[in-house]
């Protein structure tokens, strides 16, 4: 149910809303894609980090009965997310614009939502996740109508996340927790900081393609690259919630479940192989229908970008085991190494081979991340989680 719930807004946004938006603002579509990458980068970094730390530490706080800490961290995270997004929006838009304010508001709302939905994960309440994502999907469609009338594309995302956040606030109580500090605040803040840095390094590479291609090659190349990676990104976004589901169940384990890990890895590998083949079969006809203005050029890169996306899916599936059973500092080490290799591989191949070299560099970097993640699980020392 969780995968289905997550698939719904992604499919509505990527297969219905965005192609229609692109048909109206083709010349500005590359900038739109870049700004969406900006707010997704920072809201995912801050919101998802607090979400995961809260999930991992929930039982400890519950046993002690000393709630607090997370409210203050969440508020600061929302403010930081907005500040970073507004700063980069000003850079890409060459100064102040109405987009600056709207992107700041949007990033604050999305970061808050990303944290608060941990309440559903704690309770394994997948029905509520489905309802929330159905509301998010409806909000996207409402925003599409508002965009069609006004020409302001940010309304697509604002409408979706405002309606979603209203439902989250009405159906959870996390936002009512006191703004106070416990004796474990420093420990919790350190965990959030480690995971935020790790998530930023990892997510920066996920979205760096669009953030770097825009100043290097311009908006049109961003549009081509976005279309080439569409199916792969959708697969990655749909499977990402599996990370949360696995982590939710692993929260109950006190020792590494090696047999379960091997089964998860094998199943994930089969899913990725099947998904890659299915994507290759349907890419041209579907992309030709959704983005006829970009499909011919985009198809040259689809084989490489889709492979990258499915390797990322495999990393997403196995990473919760490292997140749960190993020190949080490992997340930062893996992501730091990942970033260093990314810079060398992508720019080293970009200059002789152009956009194709950039795509191959991303693929090689993701293969290294998968190898390192597997090495850590099988060779590194675990946490004491008893």
CSV table of N, CA and C in Angstrom, one decimal, residues 57 98 180 210 235 274 316 364 371 377 384:
chain,number,residue,atom,x,y,z
A,57,UNK,N,14.8,6.9,17.1
A,57,UNK,CA,14.9,7.2,18.5
A,57,UNK,C,13.5,7.3,19.2
A,98,UNK,N,9.2,37.3,-7.8
A,98,UNK,CA,8.1,36.8,-7.0
A,98,UNK,C,8.3,35.3,-6.7
A,180,UNK,N,10.5,22.3,24.0
A,180,UNK,CA,11.4,22.1,25.1
A,180,UNK,C,12.6,21.3,24.8
A,210,UNK,N,20.9,18.7,-12.7
A,210,UNK,CA,20.1,19.8,-13.2
A,210,UNK,C,20.7,21.1,-12.7
A,235,UNK,N,10.9,5.9,-11.1
A,235,UNK,CA,11.1,4.6,-10.4
A,235,UNK,C,11.8,4.8,-9.1
A,274,UNK,N,14.2,-6.2,-13.9
A,274,UNK,CA,12.9,-6.1,-14.6
A,274,UNK,C,12.4,-4.7,-14.9
A,316,UNK,N,19.0,2.6,-2.3
A,316,UNK,CA,17.9,3.0,-1.5
A,316,UNK,C,17.3,1.9,-0.7
A,364,UNK,N,28.8,5.7,-13.1
A,364,UNK,CA,30.0,5.2,-12.5
A,364,UNK,C,30.0,5.5,-11.0
A,371,UNK,N,28.7,-0.3,-4.1
A,371,UNK,CA,29.8,-1.2,-3.7
A,371,UNK,C,30.2,-0.8,-2.2
A,377,UNK,N,28.2,-2.7,5.2
A,377,UNK,CA,27.3,-3.7,5.9
A,377,UNK,C,28.0,-5.0,6.3
A,384,UNK,N,25.7,-0.8,19.0
A,384,UNK,CA,25.0,-1.6,20.0
A,384,UNK,C,23.6,-1.0,20.0
